[in-house]
Short mmCIF file of C-alpha atoms in Angstrom, two decimals:
data_model
loop_
_atom_site.label_atom_id
_atom_site.label_comp_id
_atom_site.label_asym_id
_atom_site.label_seq_id
_atom_site.Cartn_x
_atom_site.Cartn_y
_atom_site.Cartn_z
CA MET A 1 -81.57 -19.20 281.78
CA ILE A 2 -78.93 -18.36 279.21
CA ASN A 3 -75.50 -17.39 280.47
CA LYS A 4 -74.82 -14.17 278.65
CA LEU A 5 -71.41 -13.60 277.11
CA LYS A 6 -69.78 -10.81 279.12
CA LEU A 7 -67.75 -8.55 276.86
CA THR A 8 -66.28 -5.10 276.68
CA ILE A 9 -66.86 -3.78 273.20
CA ALA A 10 -65.37 -0.58 271.82
CA VAL A 11 -67.47 1.08 269.17
CA SER A 12 -66.72 4.12 267.01
CA GLY A 13 -69.02 6.23 264.85
CA LEU A 14 -70.87 7.93 267.72
CA ASN A 15 -71.68 10.89 265.47
CA ASN A 16 -75.43 10.41 265.55
CA THR A 17 -76.04 13.59 263.59
CA ASP A 18 -77.89 14.34 260.34
CA ASN A 19 -74.94 12.53 258.71
CA PRO A 20 -75.07 9.64 261.16
CA GLY A 21 -72.34 7.19 261.94
CA PRO A 22 -73.40 3.60 262.59
CA GLY A 23 -72.07 3.48 266.18
CA ILE A 24 -75.27 4.16 268.11
CA PRO A 25 -77.49 1.75 266.12
CA VAL A 26 -74.74 -0.90 266.40
CA ILE A 27 -74.76 -0.40 270.17
CA ARG A 28 -78.57 -0.62 270.24
CA GLY A 29 -78.36 -3.97 268.46
CA ILE A 30 -75.83 -5.26 270.99
CA ARG A 31 -77.92 -3.94 273.89
CA ASP A 32 -80.97 -5.76 272.47
CA SER A 33 -79.08 -9.06 272.44
CA GLU A 34 -80.17 -11.79 274.80
CA LEU A 35 -76.83 -13.51 274.35
CA ILE A 36 -74.43 -10.68 275.12
CA ASP A 37 -73.93 -8.66 278.28
CA ALA A 38 -71.80 -5.81 277.01
CA ARG A 39 -69.94 -2.98 278.56
CA ILE A 40 -69.73 -0.43 275.76
CA ILE A 41 -66.75 1.82 275.31
CA GLY A 42 -67.34 4.65 272.87
CA LEU A 43 -64.49 5.84 270.68
CA SER A 44 -64.96 9.39 269.46
CA TYR A 45 -63.08 11.99 267.45
CA GLU A 46 -65.06 15.12 268.21
CA ASN A 47 -66.14 16.33 271.64
CA LEU A 48 -69.76 16.88 270.58
CA GLU A 49 -70.48 13.51 269.04
CA PRO A 50 -73.93 12.82 270.56
CA GLY A 51 -73.09 9.23 271.50
CA ILE A 52 -70.59 10.47 274.11
CA TYR A 53 -73.49 11.85 276.13
CA MET A 54 -75.85 8.87 275.72
CA SER A 55 -75.11 7.28 279.07
CA ASP A 56 -77.93 4.74 278.72
CA LEU A 57 -76.16 3.25 275.70
CA VAL A 58 -72.48 4.07 276.15
CA ASP A 59 -70.76 3.26 279.44
CA CYS A 60 -67.62 5.26 278.88
CA THR A 61 -66.12 7.20 275.97
CA TYR A 62 -62.53 7.91 275.04
CA MET A 63 -61.32 10.46 272.52
CA LEU A 64 -59.12 9.24 269.70
CA PRO A 65 -56.84 11.12 267.33
CA TYR A 66 -57.92 10.89 263.68
CA PRO A 67 -56.43 7.88 261.85
CA SER A 68 -54.50 10.36 259.69
CA VAL A 69 -52.02 10.76 262.60
CA GLY A 70 -50.53 7.46 261.46
CA MET A 71 -50.94 3.92 262.61
CA GLU A 72 -48.34 4.08 265.36
CA ALA A 73 -49.81 7.06 267.19
CA TYR A 74 -53.34 5.80 266.61
CA MET A 75 -52.66 2.33 267.97
CA GLU A 76 -50.73 3.79 270.88
CA ARG A 77 -53.93 5.55 271.95
CA ILE A 78 -56.03 2.40 271.42
CA LEU A 79 -53.64 0.36 273.58
CA GLU A 80 -53.53 3.10 276.19
CA ILE A 81 -57.32 2.82 276.44
CA HIS A 82 -57.07 -0.98 276.47
CA HIS A 83 -54.68 -0.91 279.42
CA GLU A 84 -57.01 1.37 281.31
CA ASP A 85 -60.23 -0.37 280.32
CA HIS A 86 -59.73 -3.89 278.92
CA ILE A 87 -61.28 -4.23 275.43
CA ASP A 88 -62.43 -7.62 274.08
CA LEU A 89 -63.66 -6.45 270.71
CA ILE A 90 -63.46 -3.30 268.59
CA ILE A 91 -66.17 -2.57 266.03
CA PRO A 92 -64.88 0.29 263.87
CA ASN A 93 -67.74 1.94 262.03
CA LEU A 94 -66.11 4.62 259.93
CA ASP A 95 -64.57 4.04 256.50
CA ALA A 96 -61.53 6.15 257.31
CA GLU A 97 -60.60 3.87 260.26
CA LEU A 98 -60.78 0.54 258.50
CA HIS A 99 -57.41 0.58 256.78
CA THR A 100 -55.67 1.26 260.09
CA PHE A 101 -57.58 -1.41 262.02
CA ILE A 102 -57.05 -4.03 259.33
CA LYS A 103 -53.32 -3.29 259.19
CA ALA A 104 -53.12 -3.38 262.95
CA GLU A 105 -54.79 -6.78 263.18
CA ASN A 106 -51.64 -8.47 264.49
CA ILE A 107 -50.94 -5.80 267.09
CA LEU A 108 -54.53 -6.10 268.29
CA LYS A 109 -54.27 -9.89 268.34
CA GLU A 110 -51.15 -9.71 270.50
CA HIS A 111 -53.22 -7.78 273.02
CA ASN A 112 -56.15 -10.15 272.70
CA ILE A 113 -58.40 -7.55 271.10
CA LYS A 114 -60.71 -9.01 268.47
CA THR A 115 -62.03 -7.39 265.31
CA TYR A 116 -64.19 -8.81 262.53
CA LEU A 117 -63.08 -7.07 259.38
CA PRO A 118 -62.42 -7.78 255.71
CA SER A 119 -58.86 -8.34 254.54
CA LEU A 120 -56.84 -5.46 253.13
CA LYS A 121 -57.24 -6.98 249.67
CA GLN A 122 -61.02 -7.18 250.06
CA LEU A 123 -61.11 -3.61 251.34
CA GLU A 124 -59.03 -2.22 248.52
CA GLU A 125 -60.57 -4.07 245.60
CA ARG A 126 -63.98 -2.50 246.37
CA ASN A 127 -62.54 1.03 246.53
CA LYS A 128 -64.70 3.43 244.58
CA GLY A 129 -61.88 3.99 242.12
CA ASN A 130 -61.63 0.25 241.39
CA LEU A 131 -65.30 -0.34 240.72
CA ASP A 132 -64.85 -1.17 237.00
CA THR A 133 -62.36 -3.94 237.77
CA TYR A 134 -64.55 -5.14 240.61
CA GLY A 135 -67.57 -5.35 238.32
CA GLN A 136 -65.62 -7.40 235.77
CA LYS A 137 -64.16 -9.70 238.39
CA TYR A 138 -67.48 -10.47 240.06
CA ASP A 139 -69.66 -10.18 236.96
CA ILE A 140 -71.77 -7.32 238.27
CA LYS A 141 -72.90 -4.33 236.21
CA VAL A 142 -71.25 -1.14 237.41
CA PRO A 143 -71.54 2.40 236.04
CA LYS A 144 -68.49 3.77 234.27
CA ASN A 145 -65.97 5.19 236.78
CA LEU A 146 -62.84 7.26 236.56
CA SER A 147 -60.50 8.43 239.33
CA ILE A 148 -59.12 11.89 238.67
CA THR A 149 -56.51 13.85 240.54
CA SER A 150 -56.45 17.24 238.82
CA HIS A 151 -58.60 19.90 237.15
CA ASN A 152 -56.88 19.16 233.84
CA GLU A 153 -58.68 15.85 233.56
CA ILE A 154 -62.15 17.40 233.81
CA GLY A 155 -62.00 18.70 230.23
CA GLN A 156 -61.48 15.16 228.95
CA LEU A 157 -64.60 13.73 230.63
CA ASP A 158 -66.76 14.45 227.57
CA ASN A 159 -64.90 11.68 225.73
CA ASN A 160 -65.99 8.96 228.15
CA PHE A 161 -69.09 10.18 229.97
CA THR A 162 -72.47 11.67 229.19
CA TYR A 163 -73.75 14.25 231.65
CA PRO A 164 -74.96 14.18 234.35
CA VAL A 165 -72.17 12.49 236.29
CA LEU A 166 -71.60 11.97 240.00
CA VAL A 167 -68.53 13.45 241.61
CA LYS A 168 -67.60 11.36 244.64
CA GLY A 169 -65.11 11.59 247.47
CA LYS A 170 -62.99 8.53 248.16
CA PHE A 171 -64.73 7.93 251.48
CA TYR A 172 -67.93 10.00 251.51
CA ASP A 173 -69.87 12.66 249.63
CA ALA A 174 -71.33 12.69 246.17
CA TYR A 175 -72.50 15.57 244.03
CA MET A 176 -74.41 15.48 240.78
CA ALA A 177 -72.81 17.57 238.02
CA TYR A 178 -74.46 18.47 234.71
CA ASN A 179 -71.47 20.07 232.98
CA PRO A 180 -67.68 20.48 233.38
CA GLN A 181 -68.10 23.68 235.40
CA GLU A 182 -70.23 21.87 237.96
CA VAL A 183 -67.70 19.02 238.03
CA MET A 184 -65.01 21.61 238.81
CA VAL A 185 -67.00 23.02 241.76
CA ALA A 186 -67.75 19.52 243.10
CA PHE A 187 -64.13 18.43 242.58
CA ASN A 188 -62.94 21.34 244.72
CA LYS A 189 -65.45 20.62 247.49
CA VAL A 190 -64.79 16.87 247.60
CA SER A 191 -61.01 17.03 247.28
CA ALA A 192 -60.77 19.71 250.00
CA LYS A 193 -62.66 17.45 252.39
CA TRP A 194 -61.58 13.94 251.48
CA GLY A 195 -58.41 14.38 249.47
CA LEU A 196 -57.54 12.80 246.14
CA PRO A 197 -58.45 11.00 244.00
CA VAL A 198 -61.94 12.20 243.22
CA ILE A 199 -64.16 9.66 241.50
CA ILE A 200 -66.29 10.51 238.49
CA GLN A 201 -69.16 8.08 238.05
CA GLN A 202 -71.70 7.85 235.25
CA PHE A 203 -75.16 8.64 236.62
CA VAL A 204 -77.52 5.68 236.21
CA GLN A 205 -81.24 6.46 236.15
CA GLY A 206 -83.26 4.23 238.45
CA THR A 207 -84.19 3.49 242.04
CA GLU A 208 -81.49 3.14 244.67
CA VAL A 209 -81.79 -0.03 246.71
CA ASN A 210 -79.42 -1.09 249.46
CA VAL A 211 -78.54 -4.30 251.22
CA ILE A 212 -76.95 -4.67 254.63
CA ALA A 213 -75.12 -7.97 254.88
CA LEU A 214 -72.70 -9.90 257.03
CA GLY A 215 -70.18 -12.31 255.52
CA ASP A 216 -68.27 -14.92 257.50
CA GLY A 217 -65.09 -14.82 255.41
CA GLU A 218 -65.77 -18.34 254.11
CA GLY A 219 -68.23 -17.26 251.43
CA ASN A 220 -71.38 -17.57 253.53
CA THR A 221 -73.89 -14.78 253.94
CA VAL A 222 -74.76 -14.92 257.61
CA ALA A 223 -77.35 -12.15 257.36
CA ALA A 224 -78.76 -9.88 254.66
CA VAL A 225 -81.64 -7.40 254.58
CA PRO A 226 -82.55 -5.24 251.57
CA MET A 227 -83.96 -1.75 252.02
CA ARG A 228 -85.14 1.17 249.98
CA LYS A 229 -84.69 4.72 251.25
CA GLN A 230 -88.06 6.45 251.49
CA TYR A 231 -86.84 9.86 252.54
CA ILE A 232 -83.40 11.25 251.85
CA THR A 233 -81.85 14.28 253.54
CA ASP A 234 -80.06 17.04 251.68
CA LYS A 235 -76.85 15.16 252.54
CA GLY A 236 -78.19 12.12 250.70
CA LYS A 237 -78.67 10.14 253.91
CA ALA A 238 -81.64 7.90 254.54
CA TRP A 239 -84.06 9.47 257.00
CA SER A 240 -86.52 6.66 256.59
CA GLY A 241 -86.51 3.35 254.78
CA VAL A 242 -88.45 0.14 254.31
CA THR A 243 -87.33 -3.48 253.99
CA LEU A 244 -87.98 -5.13 250.63
CA ASN A 245 -88.64 -8.52 249.17
CA ASP A 246 -86.30 -8.51 246.20
CA PRO A 247 -85.02 -12.00 245.35
CA GLU A 248 -82.72 -10.75 242.54
CA LEU A 249 -81.03 -8.30 244.87
CA MET A 250 -80.55 -11.03 247.45
CA GLU A 251 -79.15 -13.37 244.82
CA ILE A 252 -76.58 -10.72 243.82
CA THR A 253 -75.65 -10.22 247.49
CA HIS A 254 -75.19 -13.95 248.18
CA ARG A 255 -73.18 -14.41 244.98
CA LEU A 256 -70.91 -11.46 245.74
CA ILE A 257 -70.22 -12.60 249.29
CA LYS A 258 -69.64 -16.17 248.11
CA GLN A 259 -67.20 -15.14 245.39
CA SER A 260 -65.35 -12.47 247.35
CA LYS A 261 -65.45 -14.40 250.65
CA TRP A 262 -66.27 -11.12 252.34
CA LYS A 263 -65.67 -11.00 256.07
CA GLY A 264 -67.59 -8.56 258.25
CA GLY A 265 -70.42 -6.12 257.80
CA MET A 266 -71.09 -4.44 254.48
CA GLU A 267 -73.60 -2.37 252.61
CA LEU A 268 -74.26 -2.79 248.91
CA GLU A 269 -75.59 0.29 247.18
CA MET A 270 -77.30 -0.59 243.92
CA ILE A 271 -79.44 1.10 241.31
CA ARG A 272 -82.34 -0.86 239.88
CA THR A 273 -83.20 0.51 236.45
CA LYS A 274 -86.67 0.55 234.93
CA ASN A 275 -85.62 -2.47 232.82
CA GLY A 276 -84.88 -4.44 235.98
CA ASP A 277 -81.09 -4.28 235.66
CA TYR A 278 -79.01 -3.84 238.81
CA TYR A 279 -75.93 -1.61 238.86
CA LEU A 280 -73.55 -1.71 241.80
CA ILE A 281 -72.64 1.88 242.62
CA GLU A 282 -70.76 1.37 245.86
CA ILE A 283 -69.83 -1.13 248.56
CA ASN A 284 -69.46 0.29 252.03
CA PRO A 285 -67.06 -2.03 253.84
CA ARG A 286 -68.76 -1.78 257.22
CA ILE A 287 -72.14 -1.82 258.89
CA PRO A 288 -74.27 1.11 257.64
CA ALA A 289 -76.04 3.62 259.89
CA TRP A 290 -79.46 2.07 259.14
CA VAL A 291 -78.41 -1.25 260.73
CA TYR A 292 -81.08 -1.00 263.42
CA LEU A 293 -83.71 -1.59 260.73
CA SER A 294 -82.23 -5.06 260.21
CA VAL A 295 -82.48 -5.67 263.96
CA GLY A 296 -86.11 -4.53 263.87
CA ALA A 297 -86.79 -6.77 260.88
CA GLY A 298 -85.44 -9.84 262.67
CA GLN A 299 -81.71 -10.00 261.92
CA ASN A 300 -79.52 -8.66 264.71
CA ILE A 301 -76.38 -8.08 262.67
CA PRO A 302 -74.35 -6.34 265.43
CA GLU A 303 -75.04 -9.31 267.71
CA ALA A 304 -74.09 -11.80 265.00
CA LEU A 305 -70.89 -9.91 264.17
CA THR A 306 -69.93 -9.82 267.85
CA LEU A 307 -70.51 -13.56 268.28
CA LEU A 308 -68.56 -14.40 265.10
CA ALA A 309 -65.70 -12.19 266.23
CA MET A 310 -65.61 -14.07 269.54
CA GLY A 311 -65.41 -17.38 267.69
CA LYS A 312 -68.99 -18.41 268.43
CA GLU A 313 -71.17 -20.24 265.98
CA VAL A 314 -73.90 -18.15 264.38
CA LYS A 315 -76.76 -19.68 262.43
CA THR A 316 -77.35 -18.21 258.98
CA MET A 317 -80.30 -15.82 259.09
CA THR A 318 -82.57 -16.01 256.08
CA GLU A 319 -85.86 -14.67 257.42
CA TYR A 320 -86.73 -11.04 257.96
CA GLU A 321 -89.91 -9.03 258.00
CA VAL A 322 -90.73 -7.32 254.71
CA GLY A 323 -92.29 -3.86 255.01
CA LYS A 324 -90.53 -3.01 258.28
CA MET A 325 -89.69 0.68 258.40
CA PHE A 326 -87.32 3.00 260.19
CA ILE A 327 -87.90 6.69 260.66
CA ARG A 328 -85.08 8.79 262.09
CA TYR A 329 -85.75 11.70 264.33
CA SER A 330 -83.75 14.38 266.06
CA PHE A 331 -83.79 14.62 269.81
CA ASP A 332 -82.28 17.12 272.21
CA LEU A 333 -80.04 15.52 274.79
CA ILE A 334 -79.49 17.61 277.88
CA GLY A 335 -75.85 17.55 278.89
CA ASN A 336 -73.71 19.04 281.61
CA LEU A 337 -70.83 21.37 281.08
CA ALA A 338 -68.86 19.22 283.54
CA ASP A 339 -69.12 16.28 281.12
CA PHE A 340 -68.07 18.44 278.20
CA GLU A 341 -65.15 19.61 280.32
CA LYS A 342 -64.13 16.02 281.12
CA ILE A 343 -64.16 14.83 277.53
CA ASN A 344 -62.16 17.91 276.51
CA MET A 345 -59.62 17.88 279.29
CA LEU A 346 -59.31 14.21 280.26
CA ARG A 347 -60.17 12.77 276.80
CA LYS A 348 -62.52 10.43 278.64
CA LEU A 349 -66.05 10.50 279.92
CA MET B 1 -104.08 -8.26 233.64
CA LYS B 2 -103.02 -9.61 237.02
CA ILE B 3 -101.70 -7.94 240.14
CA LYS B 4 -98.11 -9.01 240.80
CA ASN B 5 -97.41 -11.38 243.66
CA ASN B 6 -95.22 -8.90 245.50
CA ILE B 7 -98.07 -6.38 245.80
CA SER B 8 -100.13 -6.38 248.97
CA VAL B 9 -103.39 -4.48 249.39
CA SER B 10 -104.76 -3.89 252.87
CA GLU B 11 -108.38 -3.54 253.91
CA SER B 12 -107.94 0.24 254.04
CA GLY B 13 -106.83 0.37 250.42
CA PHE B 14 -103.13 0.83 251.18
CA VAL B 15 -100.98 -0.78 248.48
CA PHE B 16 -97.38 -1.85 249.17
CA ASP B 17 -94.98 -3.06 246.50
CA ALA B 18 -92.55 -5.22 248.49
CA LYS B 19 -90.01 -5.28 245.69
CA THR B 20 -89.66 -1.54 245.17
CA GLY B 21 -90.80 -0.26 248.56
CA GLU B 22 -93.32 2.05 246.87
CA SER B 23 -96.73 2.55 248.44
CA TYR B 24 -100.00 3.90 247.06
CA SER B 25 -103.50 4.70 248.29
CA LEU B 26 -106.68 3.42 246.68
CA ASN B 27 -110.16 4.89 246.94
CA PRO B 28 -113.05 2.42 247.42
CA SER B 29 -113.57 2.00 243.64
CA GLY B 30 -109.87 1.34 243.09
CA LYS B 31 -109.90 -1.21 245.90
CA GLU B 32 -112.91 -2.89 244.32
CA ILE B 33 -111.16 -3.11 240.94
CA ILE B 34 -108.03 -4.63 242.49
CA ARG B 35 -110.23 -7.14 244.31
CA LEU B 36 -111.84 -8.13 241.01
CA LEU B 37 -108.45 -8.42 239.30
CA ASN B 38 -107.30 -10.66 242.13
CA LEU B 39 -110.40 -12.81 241.55
CA GLY B 40 -109.16 -13.33 238.00
CA LYS B 41 -111.69 -11.08 236.29
CA THR B 42 -110.71 -9.66 232.91
CA GLN B 43 -110.71 -5.94 232.17
CA GLU B 44 -113.87 -6.42 230.08
CA GLU B 45 -115.65 -8.21 232.93
CA ILE B 46 -114.63 -5.46 235.33
CA LYS B 47 -115.97 -2.82 232.94
CA GLU B 48 -119.30 -4.61 232.74
CA TYR B 49 -119.44 -4.93 236.51
CA MET B 50 -118.69 -1.23 237.08
CA LEU B 51 -121.17 -0.11 234.40
CA ALA B 52 -123.88 -2.17 236.06
CA ARG B 53 -123.00 -0.99 239.53
CA TYR B 54 -122.61 2.79 239.08
CA ASP B 55 -125.13 5.20 237.69
CA VAL B 56 -122.56 7.09 235.62
CA PRO B 57 -122.46 7.55 231.83
CA ASP B 58 -120.75 4.61 230.15
CA LEU B 59 -118.06 6.73 228.52
CA ILE B 60 -116.95 8.19 231.84
CA VAL B 61 -116.73 4.78 233.50
CA ILE B 62 -114.79 3.36 230.56
CA ARG B 63 -112.39 6.30 230.41
CA HIS B 64 -111.68 6.22 234.14
CA LEU B 65 -111.20 2.47 234.09
CA ASP B 66 -108.78 2.66 231.17
CA ASP B 67 -106.85 5.39 233.00
CA PHE B 68 -106.73 3.25 236.11
CA PHE B 69 -105.53 0.14 234.25
CA GLN B 70 -102.84 2.21 232.52
CA MET B 71 -101.75 3.62 235.84
CA LEU B 72 -101.44 0.13 237.35
CA SER B 73 -99.33 -0.87 234.39
CA TYR B 74 -97.22 2.32 234.51
CA PHE B 75 -96.41 1.74 238.17
CA ASN B 76 -95.41 -1.81 237.28
CA LEU B 77 -97.98 -3.33 239.61
CA THR B 78 -99.43 -5.74 237.09
CA VAL B 79 -98.48 -8.46 234.65
CA GLU B 80 -100.39 -9.12 231.46
CA CYS B 81 -102.22 -12.45 231.19
CA HIS B 82 -102.05 -13.95 227.73
CA ASP B 83 -105.38 -15.76 228.03
CA GLN B 84 -107.28 -12.46 228.15
#
């Protein structure tokens, strides 16, 4: 019988909504593990994040202030939770948290809390606004990109772009715009929600394909599974997807991780054109919300990330089942007002 | 014309392209044609086979077969063989 590794793991991204965070599927991967016996602490920002109320998956949830409160206040809350409920590992699953957690690595280390994240340099060089430089550095085709900070720059886009273009927020959201007026509307929406800059990206015609991968920070790809979205919601989120057998896409993934020495989970978003060219449109620097498909296909990435973070050896995973699908669904959880009261008043459930 | 390696066809006529994730449905005739292509038959041989098998005017069989071959090519499910 295997002695399971007993750990308390704090996981964020419990917003299992129609714009789902990766927290719940990450937890499902950990729960499926035969090597880890985890107590799961949920970290949430809103009192109605569904994961808070999923008592079969989450043992206890604490509310956090948004990272925009500043690192000091944010880490104060994390350490307060840690003193109440000892944390071995934190898996942050939201883009907006990563900067803070990476910068706080030493503070976390002092308190013996592990993370498994890319370096600040790795995080920043793949920022949407830096995609051109990233493409040149790693010899990957990328669509033309421009970061803009004001309406005045929209009039100049004609010089560098052909419509349609994508108007993207620095963390999330993307809108297609067919003329400067539509860019203006999208700019206002995106900047109001995610701040500046707003990224203008040349639209590339083709099929979007994605890869979930895990890098060990030494240049090795510990796990990688490619997927194509089969059904996309009006928010552009995958509602179902299927694993692919695409050797070129895997070669790009392995090369990128080798060259960048990426550490942690990641998602590559690529467009495959009709001519068979691949354009990198975005790198998400964390595990994506469709991670449970990789678990279902044979690569338990949350388990592997946990073991790597705890200094355990993890064998490189190269096999996965092609044609494995995920289909999301909505489900009504029945909750109690008393629980809602607790999370509101005590910031803990 | 050859069906690409990454294409799988099930007994029910369900076609899955493992590289693109696309899937398609075949009727029994379509399934039969794919089976013949996988056996290495040329388009001409398949035409002859279908003409002999079905009691349908030649022109209709030929037109439908040409449409079908074009569709396979359009969906990028085939590669051309130079020895044909």
